[in-house]
Coordinates of C-alpha atoms in Angstrom, one line a residue:
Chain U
X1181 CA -54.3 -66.7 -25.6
X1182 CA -51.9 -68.3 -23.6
X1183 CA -48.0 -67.8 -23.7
X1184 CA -46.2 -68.5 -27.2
X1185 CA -42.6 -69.8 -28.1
X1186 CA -42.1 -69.5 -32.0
X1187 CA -39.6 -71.8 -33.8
X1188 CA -38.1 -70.7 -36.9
X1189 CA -35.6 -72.7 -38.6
X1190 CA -34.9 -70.8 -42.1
X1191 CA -35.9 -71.6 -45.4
X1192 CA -32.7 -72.4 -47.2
X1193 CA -31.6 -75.0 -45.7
X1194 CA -33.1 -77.6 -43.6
X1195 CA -31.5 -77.4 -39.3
X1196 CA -33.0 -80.6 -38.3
X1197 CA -31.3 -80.7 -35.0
X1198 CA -32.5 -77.6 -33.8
X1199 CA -36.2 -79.3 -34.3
X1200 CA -34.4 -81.8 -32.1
X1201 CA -33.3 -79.5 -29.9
X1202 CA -36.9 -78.0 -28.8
X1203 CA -38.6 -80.8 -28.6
X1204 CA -35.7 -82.4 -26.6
X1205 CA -37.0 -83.4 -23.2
X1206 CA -35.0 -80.4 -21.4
X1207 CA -36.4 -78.0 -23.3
X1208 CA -40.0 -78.8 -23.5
X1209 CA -39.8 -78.9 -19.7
X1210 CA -37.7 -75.5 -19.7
X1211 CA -40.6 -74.1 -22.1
X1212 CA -43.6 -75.8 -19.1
X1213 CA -41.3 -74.4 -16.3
X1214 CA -41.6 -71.0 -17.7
X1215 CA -45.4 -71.1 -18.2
X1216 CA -45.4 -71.7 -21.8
X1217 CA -48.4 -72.7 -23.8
X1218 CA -48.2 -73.3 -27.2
X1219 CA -44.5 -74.2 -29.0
X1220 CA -45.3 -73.4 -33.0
X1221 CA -42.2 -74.8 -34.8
X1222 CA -41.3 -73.7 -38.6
X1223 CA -40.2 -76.8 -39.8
X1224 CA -39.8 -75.9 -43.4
X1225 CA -38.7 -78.9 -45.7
X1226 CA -38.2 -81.2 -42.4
X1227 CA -41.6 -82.2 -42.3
X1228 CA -40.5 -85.9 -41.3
X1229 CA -37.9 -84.7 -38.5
X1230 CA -41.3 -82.5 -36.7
X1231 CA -43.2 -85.5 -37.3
X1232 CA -41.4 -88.2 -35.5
X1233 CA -39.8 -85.9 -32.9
X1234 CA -43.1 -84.1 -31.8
X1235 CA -45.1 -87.2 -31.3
X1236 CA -42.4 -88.8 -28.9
X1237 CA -42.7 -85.3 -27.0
X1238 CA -46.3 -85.1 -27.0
X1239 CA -46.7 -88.4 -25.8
X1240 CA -44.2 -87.8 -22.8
X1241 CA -46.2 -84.7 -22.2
X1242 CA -49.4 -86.5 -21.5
X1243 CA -47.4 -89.4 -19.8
X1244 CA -46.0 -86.8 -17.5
X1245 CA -49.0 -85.2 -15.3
X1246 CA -52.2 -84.1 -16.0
X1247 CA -51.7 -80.2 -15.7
X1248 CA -48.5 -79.6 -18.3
X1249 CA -50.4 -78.5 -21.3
X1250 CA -48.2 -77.4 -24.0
X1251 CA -49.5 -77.8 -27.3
X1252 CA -47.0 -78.5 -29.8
X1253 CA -48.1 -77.2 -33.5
X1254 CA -46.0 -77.5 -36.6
X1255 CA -46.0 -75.5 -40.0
X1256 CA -43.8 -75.7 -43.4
X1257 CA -43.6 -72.6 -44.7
X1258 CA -45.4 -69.3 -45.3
X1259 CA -45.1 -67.7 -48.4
X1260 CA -46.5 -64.4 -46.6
X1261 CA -44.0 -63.8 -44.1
X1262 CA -43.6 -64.5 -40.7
X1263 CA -45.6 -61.3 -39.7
X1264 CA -48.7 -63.1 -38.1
X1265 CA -46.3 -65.6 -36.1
X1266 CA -44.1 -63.0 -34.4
X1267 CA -47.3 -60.3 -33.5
X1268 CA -48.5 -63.3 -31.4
X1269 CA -45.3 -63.7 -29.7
X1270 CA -45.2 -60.2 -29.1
X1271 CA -48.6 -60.3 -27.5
X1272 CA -48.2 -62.7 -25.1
X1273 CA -44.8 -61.9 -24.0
X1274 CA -43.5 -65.1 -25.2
X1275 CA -40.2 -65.7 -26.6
X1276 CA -39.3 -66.6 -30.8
X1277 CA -35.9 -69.4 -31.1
X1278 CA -34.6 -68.7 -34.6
X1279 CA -31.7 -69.9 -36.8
X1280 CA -28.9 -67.3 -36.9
X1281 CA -29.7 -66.0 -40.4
X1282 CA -28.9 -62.3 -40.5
X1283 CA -32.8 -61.4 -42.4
X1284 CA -34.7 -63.2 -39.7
X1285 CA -32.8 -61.4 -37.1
X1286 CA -33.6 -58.5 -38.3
X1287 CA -37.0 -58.6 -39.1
X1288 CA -37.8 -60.6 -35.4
X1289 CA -35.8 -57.8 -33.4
X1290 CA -38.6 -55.0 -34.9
X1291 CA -41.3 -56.6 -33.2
X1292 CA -39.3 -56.2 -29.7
X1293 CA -39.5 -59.3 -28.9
X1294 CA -37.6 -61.8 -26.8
X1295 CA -35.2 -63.6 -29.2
X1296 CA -32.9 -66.9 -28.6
X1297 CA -30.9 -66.9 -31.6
X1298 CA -29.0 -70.9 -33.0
X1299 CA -25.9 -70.4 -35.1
X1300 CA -26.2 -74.0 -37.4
X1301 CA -22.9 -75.4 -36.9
X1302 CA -23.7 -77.7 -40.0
X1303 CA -23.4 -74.7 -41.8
X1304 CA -19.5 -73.6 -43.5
X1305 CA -18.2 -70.5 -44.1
X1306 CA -21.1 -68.9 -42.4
X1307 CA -20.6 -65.8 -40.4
X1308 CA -24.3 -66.7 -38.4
X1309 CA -22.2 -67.5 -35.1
X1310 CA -20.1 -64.4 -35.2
X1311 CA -23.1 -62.5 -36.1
X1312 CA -24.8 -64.1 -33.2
X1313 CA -22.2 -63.4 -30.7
X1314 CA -21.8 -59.7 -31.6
X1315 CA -25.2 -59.6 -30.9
X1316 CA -25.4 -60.8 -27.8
X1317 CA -23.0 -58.6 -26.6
X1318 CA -24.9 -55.9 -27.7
X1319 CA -27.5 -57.3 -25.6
X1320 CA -30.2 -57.2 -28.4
X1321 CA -30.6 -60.9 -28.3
X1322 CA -29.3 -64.6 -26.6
X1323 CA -27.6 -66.7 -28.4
X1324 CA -28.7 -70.7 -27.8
X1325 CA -26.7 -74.1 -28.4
X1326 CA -28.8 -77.1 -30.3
X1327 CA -27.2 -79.3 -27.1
X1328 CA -28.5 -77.2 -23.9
X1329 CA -31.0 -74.9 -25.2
X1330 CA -33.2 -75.3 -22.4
X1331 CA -31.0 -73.0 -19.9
X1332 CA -31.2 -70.6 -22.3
X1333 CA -35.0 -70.8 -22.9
X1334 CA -35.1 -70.1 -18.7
X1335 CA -32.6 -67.3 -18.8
X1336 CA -34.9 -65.4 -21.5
X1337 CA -37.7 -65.0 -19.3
X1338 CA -35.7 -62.3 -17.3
X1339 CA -33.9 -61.2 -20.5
X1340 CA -37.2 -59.2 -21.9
X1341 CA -36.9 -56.6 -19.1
X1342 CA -33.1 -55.9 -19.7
X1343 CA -32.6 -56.3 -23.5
X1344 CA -31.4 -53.0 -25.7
X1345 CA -33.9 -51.7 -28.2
X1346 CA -32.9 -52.4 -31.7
X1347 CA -32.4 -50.6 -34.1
X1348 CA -29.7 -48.8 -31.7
X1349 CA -30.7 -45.2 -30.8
X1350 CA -27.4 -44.7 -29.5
X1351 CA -24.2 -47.0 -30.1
X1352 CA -20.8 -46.6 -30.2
X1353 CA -18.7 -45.7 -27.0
X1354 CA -18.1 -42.0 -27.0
X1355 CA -20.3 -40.5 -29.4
X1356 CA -24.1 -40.0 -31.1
X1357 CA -24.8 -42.7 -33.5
X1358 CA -26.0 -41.3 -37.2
X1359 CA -28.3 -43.1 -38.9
X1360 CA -28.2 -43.8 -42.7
X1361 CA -30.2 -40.8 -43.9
X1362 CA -28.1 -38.8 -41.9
X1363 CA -24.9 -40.0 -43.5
X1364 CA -26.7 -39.6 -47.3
X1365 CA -27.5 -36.2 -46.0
X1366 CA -24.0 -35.6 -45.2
X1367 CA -22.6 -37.1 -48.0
X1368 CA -24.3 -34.6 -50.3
X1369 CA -24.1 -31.4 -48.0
X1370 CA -27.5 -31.3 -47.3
X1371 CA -27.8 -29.9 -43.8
X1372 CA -30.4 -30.1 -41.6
Chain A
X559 CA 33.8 -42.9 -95.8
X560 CA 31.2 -40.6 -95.0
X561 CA 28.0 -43.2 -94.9
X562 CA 25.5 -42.1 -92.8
X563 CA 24.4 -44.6 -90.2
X564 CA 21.7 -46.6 -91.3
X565 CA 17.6 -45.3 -90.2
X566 CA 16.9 -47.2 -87.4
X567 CA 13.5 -49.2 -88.2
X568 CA 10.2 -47.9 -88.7
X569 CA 9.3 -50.3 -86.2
X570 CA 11.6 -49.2 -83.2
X571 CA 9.7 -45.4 -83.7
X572 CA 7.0 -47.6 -83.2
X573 CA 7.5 -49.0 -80.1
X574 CA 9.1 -46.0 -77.8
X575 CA 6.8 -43.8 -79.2
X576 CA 4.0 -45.9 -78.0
X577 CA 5.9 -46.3 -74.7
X578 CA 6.3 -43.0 -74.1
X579 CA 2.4 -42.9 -74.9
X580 CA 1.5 -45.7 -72.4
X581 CA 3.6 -43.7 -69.6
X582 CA 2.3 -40.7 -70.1
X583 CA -1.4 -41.7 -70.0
X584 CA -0.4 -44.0 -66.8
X585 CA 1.2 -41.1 -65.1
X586 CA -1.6 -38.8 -65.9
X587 CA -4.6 -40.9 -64.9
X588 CA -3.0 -42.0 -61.8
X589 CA -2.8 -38.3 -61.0
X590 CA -6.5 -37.8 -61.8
X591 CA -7.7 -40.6 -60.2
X592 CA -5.4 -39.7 -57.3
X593 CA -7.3 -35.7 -57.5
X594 CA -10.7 -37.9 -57.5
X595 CA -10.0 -40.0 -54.4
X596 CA -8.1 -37.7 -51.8
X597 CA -10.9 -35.0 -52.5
X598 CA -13.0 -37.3 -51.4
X599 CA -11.7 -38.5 -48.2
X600 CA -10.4 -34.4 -46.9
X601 CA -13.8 -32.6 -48.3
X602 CA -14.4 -30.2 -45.5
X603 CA -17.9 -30.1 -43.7
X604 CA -17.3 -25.6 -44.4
X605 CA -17.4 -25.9 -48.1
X606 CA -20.4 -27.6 -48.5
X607 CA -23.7 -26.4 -50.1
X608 CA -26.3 -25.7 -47.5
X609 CA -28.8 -27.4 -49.6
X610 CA -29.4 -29.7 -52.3
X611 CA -33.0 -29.9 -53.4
X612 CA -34.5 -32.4 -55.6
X613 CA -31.9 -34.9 -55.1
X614 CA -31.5 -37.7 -57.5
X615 CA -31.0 -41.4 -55.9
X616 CA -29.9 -44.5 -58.0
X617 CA -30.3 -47.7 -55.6
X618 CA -28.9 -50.8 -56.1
X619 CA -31.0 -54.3 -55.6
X620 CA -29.6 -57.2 -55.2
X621 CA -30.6 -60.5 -54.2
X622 CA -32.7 -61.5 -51.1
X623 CA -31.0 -60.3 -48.3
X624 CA -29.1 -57.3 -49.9
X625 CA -32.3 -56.1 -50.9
X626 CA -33.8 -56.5 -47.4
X627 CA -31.2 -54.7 -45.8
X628 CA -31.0 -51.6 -48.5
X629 CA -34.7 -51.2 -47.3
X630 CA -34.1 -51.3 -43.8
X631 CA -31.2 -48.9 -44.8
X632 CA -33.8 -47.0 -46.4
X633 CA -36.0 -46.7 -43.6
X634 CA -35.8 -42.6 -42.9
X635 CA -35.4 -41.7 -46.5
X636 CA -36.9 -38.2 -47.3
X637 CA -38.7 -37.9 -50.0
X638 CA -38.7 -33.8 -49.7
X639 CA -35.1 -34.0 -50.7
X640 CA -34.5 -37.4 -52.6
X641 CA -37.1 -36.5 -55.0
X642 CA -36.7 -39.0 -57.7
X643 CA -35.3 -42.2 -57.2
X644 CA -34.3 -45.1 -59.4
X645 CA -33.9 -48.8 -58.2
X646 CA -31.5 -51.0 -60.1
X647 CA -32.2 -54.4 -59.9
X648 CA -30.5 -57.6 -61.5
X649 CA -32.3 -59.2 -64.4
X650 CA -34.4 -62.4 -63.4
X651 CA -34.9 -60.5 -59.9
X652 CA -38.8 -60.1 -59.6
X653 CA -38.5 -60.1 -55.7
X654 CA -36.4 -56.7 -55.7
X655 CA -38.6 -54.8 -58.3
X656 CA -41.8 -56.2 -56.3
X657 CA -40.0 -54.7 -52.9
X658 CA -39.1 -51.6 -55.1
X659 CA -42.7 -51.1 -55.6
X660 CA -43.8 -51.7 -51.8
X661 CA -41.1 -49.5 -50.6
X662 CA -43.0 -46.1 -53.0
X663 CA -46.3 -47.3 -51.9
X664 CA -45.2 -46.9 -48.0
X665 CA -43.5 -43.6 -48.7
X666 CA -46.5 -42.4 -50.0
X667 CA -48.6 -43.3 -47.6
X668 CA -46.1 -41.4 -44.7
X669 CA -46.1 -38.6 -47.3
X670 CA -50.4 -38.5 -47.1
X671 CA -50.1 -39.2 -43.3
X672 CA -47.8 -36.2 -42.9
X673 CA -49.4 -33.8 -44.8
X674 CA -52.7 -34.1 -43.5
X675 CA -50.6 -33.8 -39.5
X676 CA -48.9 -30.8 -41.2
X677 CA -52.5 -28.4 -41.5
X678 CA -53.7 -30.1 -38.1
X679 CA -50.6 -28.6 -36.0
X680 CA -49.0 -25.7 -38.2
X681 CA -48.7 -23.4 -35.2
X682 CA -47.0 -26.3 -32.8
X683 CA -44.4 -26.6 -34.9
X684 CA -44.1 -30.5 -35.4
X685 CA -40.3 -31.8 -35.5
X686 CA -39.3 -33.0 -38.9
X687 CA -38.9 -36.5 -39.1
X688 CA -35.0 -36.9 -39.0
X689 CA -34.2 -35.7 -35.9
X690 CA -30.4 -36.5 -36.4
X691 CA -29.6 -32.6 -35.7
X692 CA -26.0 -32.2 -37.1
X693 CA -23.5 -31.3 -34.0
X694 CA -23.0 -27.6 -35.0
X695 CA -26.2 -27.1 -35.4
X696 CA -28.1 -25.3 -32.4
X697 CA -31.7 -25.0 -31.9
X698 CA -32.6 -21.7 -33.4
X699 CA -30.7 -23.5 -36.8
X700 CA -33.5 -26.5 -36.2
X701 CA -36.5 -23.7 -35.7
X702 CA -35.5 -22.4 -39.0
X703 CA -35.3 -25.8 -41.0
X704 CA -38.4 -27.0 -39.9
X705 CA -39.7 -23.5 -41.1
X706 CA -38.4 -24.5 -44.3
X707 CA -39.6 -27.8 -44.0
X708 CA -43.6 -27.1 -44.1
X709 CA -43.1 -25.2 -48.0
X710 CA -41.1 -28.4 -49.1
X711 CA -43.3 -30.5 -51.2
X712 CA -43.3 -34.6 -50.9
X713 CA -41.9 -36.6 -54.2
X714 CA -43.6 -39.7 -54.6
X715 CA -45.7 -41.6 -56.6
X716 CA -44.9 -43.4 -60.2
X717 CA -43.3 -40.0 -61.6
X718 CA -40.9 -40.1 -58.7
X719 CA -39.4 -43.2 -59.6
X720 CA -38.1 -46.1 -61.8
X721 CA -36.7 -49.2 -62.1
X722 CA -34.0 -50.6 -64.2
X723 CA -32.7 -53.8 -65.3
X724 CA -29.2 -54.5 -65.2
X725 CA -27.8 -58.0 -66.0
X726 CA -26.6 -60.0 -63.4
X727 CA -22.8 -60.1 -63.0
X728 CA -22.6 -63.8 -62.1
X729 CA -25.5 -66.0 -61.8
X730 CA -25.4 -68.6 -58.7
X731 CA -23.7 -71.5 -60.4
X732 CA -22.0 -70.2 -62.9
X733 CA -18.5 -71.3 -63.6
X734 CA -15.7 -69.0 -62.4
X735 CA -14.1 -68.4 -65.9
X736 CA -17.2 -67.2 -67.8
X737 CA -17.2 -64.2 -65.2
X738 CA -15.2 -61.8 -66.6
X739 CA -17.6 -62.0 -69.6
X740 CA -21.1 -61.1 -67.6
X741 CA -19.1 -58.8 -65.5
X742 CA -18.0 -56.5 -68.5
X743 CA -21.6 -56.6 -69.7
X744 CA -22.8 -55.7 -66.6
X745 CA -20.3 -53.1 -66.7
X746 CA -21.3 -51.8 -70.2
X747 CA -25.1 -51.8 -68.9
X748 CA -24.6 -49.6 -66.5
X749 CA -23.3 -46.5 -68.3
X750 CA -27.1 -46.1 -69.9
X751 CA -28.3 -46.5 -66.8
X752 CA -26.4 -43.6 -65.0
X753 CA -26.7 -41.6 -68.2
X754 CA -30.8 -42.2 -68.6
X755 CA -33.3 -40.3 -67.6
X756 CA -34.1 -41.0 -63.7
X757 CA -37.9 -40.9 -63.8
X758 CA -40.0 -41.5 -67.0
X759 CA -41.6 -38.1 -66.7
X760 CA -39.0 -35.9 -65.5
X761 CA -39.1 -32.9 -67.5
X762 CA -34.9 -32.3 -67.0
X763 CA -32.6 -35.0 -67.5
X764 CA -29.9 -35.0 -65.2
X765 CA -27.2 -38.1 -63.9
X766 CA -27.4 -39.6 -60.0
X767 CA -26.2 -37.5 -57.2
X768 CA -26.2 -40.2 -55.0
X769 CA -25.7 -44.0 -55.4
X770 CA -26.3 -46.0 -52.8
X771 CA -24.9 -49.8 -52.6
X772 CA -24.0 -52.9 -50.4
X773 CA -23.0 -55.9 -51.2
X774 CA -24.5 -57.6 -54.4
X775 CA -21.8 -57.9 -56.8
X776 CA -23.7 -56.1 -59.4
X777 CA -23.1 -52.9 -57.4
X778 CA -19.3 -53.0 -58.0
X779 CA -19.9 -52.5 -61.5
X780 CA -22.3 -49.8 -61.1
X781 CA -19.7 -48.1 -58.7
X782 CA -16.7 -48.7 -61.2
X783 CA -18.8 -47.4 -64.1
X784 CA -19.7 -44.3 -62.0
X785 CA -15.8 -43.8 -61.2
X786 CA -15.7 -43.9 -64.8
X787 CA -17.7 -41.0 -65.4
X788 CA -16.2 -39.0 -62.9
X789 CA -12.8 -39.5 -64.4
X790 CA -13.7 -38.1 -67.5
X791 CA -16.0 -35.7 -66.0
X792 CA -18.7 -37.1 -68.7
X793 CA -21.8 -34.7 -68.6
X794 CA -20.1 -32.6 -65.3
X795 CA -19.9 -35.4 -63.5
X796 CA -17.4 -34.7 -61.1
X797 CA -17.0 -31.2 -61.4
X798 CA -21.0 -30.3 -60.3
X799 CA -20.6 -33.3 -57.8
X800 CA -22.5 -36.0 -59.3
X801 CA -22.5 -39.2 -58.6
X802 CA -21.6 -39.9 -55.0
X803 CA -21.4 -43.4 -53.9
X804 CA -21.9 -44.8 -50.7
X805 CA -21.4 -48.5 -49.6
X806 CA -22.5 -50.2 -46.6
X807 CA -21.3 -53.4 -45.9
X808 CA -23.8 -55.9 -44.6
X809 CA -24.9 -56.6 -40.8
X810 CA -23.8 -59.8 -41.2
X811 CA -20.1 -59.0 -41.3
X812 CA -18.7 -58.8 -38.5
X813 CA -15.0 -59.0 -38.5
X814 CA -13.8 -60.0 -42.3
X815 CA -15.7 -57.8 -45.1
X816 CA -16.9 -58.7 -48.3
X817 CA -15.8 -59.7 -51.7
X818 CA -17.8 -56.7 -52.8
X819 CA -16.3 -54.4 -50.0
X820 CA -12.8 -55.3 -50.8
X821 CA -13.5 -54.4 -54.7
X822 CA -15.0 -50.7 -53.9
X823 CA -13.7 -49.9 -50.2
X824 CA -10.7 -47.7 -51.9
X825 CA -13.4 -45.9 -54.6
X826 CA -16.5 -45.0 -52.6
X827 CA -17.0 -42.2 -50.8
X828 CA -18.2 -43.3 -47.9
X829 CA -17.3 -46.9 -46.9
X830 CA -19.7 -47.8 -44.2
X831 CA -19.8 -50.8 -41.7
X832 CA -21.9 -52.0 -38.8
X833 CA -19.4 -53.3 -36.2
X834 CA -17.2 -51.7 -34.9
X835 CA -14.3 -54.7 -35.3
X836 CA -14.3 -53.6 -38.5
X837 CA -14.3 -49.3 -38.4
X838 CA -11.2 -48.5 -40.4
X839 CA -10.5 -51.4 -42.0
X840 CA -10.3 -51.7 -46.1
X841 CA -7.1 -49.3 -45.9
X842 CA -8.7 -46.9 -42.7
X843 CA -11.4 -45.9 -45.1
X844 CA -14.6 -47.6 -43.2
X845 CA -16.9 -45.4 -41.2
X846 CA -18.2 -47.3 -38.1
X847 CA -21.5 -45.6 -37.2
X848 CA -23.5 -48.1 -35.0
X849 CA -25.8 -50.8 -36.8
X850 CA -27.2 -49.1 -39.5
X851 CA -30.5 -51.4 -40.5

């Protein structure tokens, strides 16, 4: 199986431009540059949006020279989870660009995998792009922009090696971090 | 002229006597609930019990991502001591019962796993799965627990646990005034529910020691009607230590906290966030631990 970049743009609401975003010229080229084989984008409701946008970038592809082969594979929604889509990232060390919700996060981060994060601006009274940059500086994932994603989509090649395991075994700055059965523990007196 | 100065009316009595009333009852539950909430906060690590077995755990659901997190939250949960828990989830919810459900299957399947590891390596000694070793306790205290450990039986299965229905405090487009109304039958709901039986086959009744909440809105009123109980110490509840409440305020908050966090931040007992822009905010009270999920 070849290397994998997973795109994932939430169920609630519909983030056409970050469909635009990956299959923008820069970024498929970012994706080829990095040795990527297969883009798999999560296009939920925006069937149409995939559609138009991935046939202009597969045609470009095959336009562009003989040896960039990057397939480009689109899929609504699965009612199942995500579970299959991020074990195959995983495996081939490839990288998974999400929309900023906090579940997706969440559940992405606990396959250890390299993950490019894209707070929808679109979006009001939304705390996805704080969420995203407290994050980052946490160093658990990178946070992308829908207009230069394909910088990002380089820098997370090296990022793999030198991200922080999440959950946290340790946070904080001076002290042991507790973990929530701990603090039930606590709460009631039970002591280890 | 000796007239005597007319009664004054039936009414006036009335009134200050029912003032004096209202002023006495103020002063006195603001003094109770005052008792309640600084015990809370200056309970000292030396007076407390050195075990609790059998704990009982009521868990609030709430929707999607609330419930998502609460199982993350859940993650470690013991099932030696939190031997019977019941999951509260809003009415029209099937996703949270259905996670409910998954969440017992797993823990019995870790309980199975563990016991058959257990007779393989008796003599080795095997760490007990929370490995969060309190800071005063040294290593010959850790020998001796997981000692203990090995005798402790694991609690699941369906006898172990339930799950309740609660109704929803405010559906999703519901119009702002009409909230009071669902939110005081929510309230009203949730006195049975602390006050039921925890697992259907439970041969002892007895209320929560625990309940653990985040941000769904129906957890305020489980936390108010729990404050409630402990108030009037209904069925020992605050004097044998029932009903503990803990919130933790969602991963997605980073530096403003929740509706839901503002409403219980001053009543819980421990007021937990994830980032540490927030530790001691909702009046000093929050507890910054790390991420938590």
């Amino acid at each position: 199986m070849g290397k994998v970049c997973f795109v994932t743009t939430g169920a609630t609401a519909p983030f056409t431009s970050l469909i635009e975003s990956v299959l923008d010229p820069s970024s498929v080229d970012a994706l080829l540059e990095a040795g990527f084989t297969d883009l798999l984008i999560q296009y939920g409701t925006a069937k149409e949006t995939f559609d138009q946008h991935a046939n202009v970038a597969r045609e470009r592809l095959r336009q562009k020279s003989e040896n960039a082969t990057l397939s480009i594979e689109g899929m609504a929604f699965n009612p199942d989870g995500l579970r299959d889509q991020f074990v195959s990232v995983q495996k081939s060390e490839g990288v998974v660009i999400s929309h900023a919700g906090s579940g997706t996060i969440l559940e992405a981060l606990r396959y250890h995998i390299s993950l490019i994060v894209v707070p929808n601006k679109q979006l009001l009274d939304n705390h996805q792009e704080e969420l995203a940059d407290a994050m980052e500086r946490s160093r658990y994932l990178l946070k992308g922009d829908v207009t230069n994603l394909g910088p990002t989509i380089l820098k997370s090649e090296g990022f793999r090696q030198e991200m922080n395991q999440f959950p946290p075994i340790t946070s904080g700055k001076h002290r042991e971090t507790k973990s929530f059965a701990a603090i039930m523990d606590d709460t009631l007196g039970i002591l280890e | 002229m000796s007239a005597t100065p007319p009664p004054p009316p039936k009414t006036l009595y009335t009134l200050s006597f029912l003032l004096a009333l209202l002023t006495t009852t103020f002063v006195i539950a603001s003094l109770r609930l005052l008792t309640l909430l600084t015990r809370q906060r200056h309970r000292s690590p030396a007076k407390r019990k050195t075990s609790k077995p059998n704990a009982r755990v009521l868990i609030v659901l709430g929707s999607g991502g609330h419930t998502h997190e609460m199982f993350y939250l859940l993650r470690d949960l013991d099932t030696r001591k939190y031997a019977h828990r019941t999951y509260v989830v809003s009415s029209g919810d099937a996703f949270s019962g259905r996670r409910a459900v998954e969440f017992e299957r797993g823990l019995e399947e870790k309980a199975s796993s563990a016991a058959g590891k257990h007779i393989k390596s008796v003599v080795d000694s095997p760490p007990s799965p929370n490995n969060n070793n309190n800071n005063n306790n040294n290593n010959n205290n850790n020998n001796d627990t997981s000692e203990k450990d090995r005798d402790d039986t694991w609690n699941t299965g369906p006898s172990h646990y339930t799950i309740q229905t609660l109704p929803r405090a405010r559906r999703i487009h519901q119009p702002l005034y009409t909230t009071p109304f669902t939110a005081l039958q929510t309230f009203l709901s949730a006195f049975p529910i602390l006050l039921s039986q925890t697992s259907p086959n439970a041969t002892t009744f007895d209320l929560p020691d625990l309940i653990l909440t985040n941000g769904p809105g129906t957890a305020v009123l489980v936390i108010y009607a729990a404050l409630v109980l402990r108030f009037f110490n209904i069925r020992g509840a605050e004097s044998r230590g029932k009903l503990r409440t803990i919130y933790a305020e969602s991963f997605a908050r980073v530096s403003t906290l929740s509706l839901s966090a503002r409403l219980v931040g001053w009543c819980v007992d421990r007021f937990l966030v994830q980032w540490e822009g927030l530790e001691g905010s909702g009046g000093g009270r929050a507890e910054w631990w790390g991420v938590l999920v």
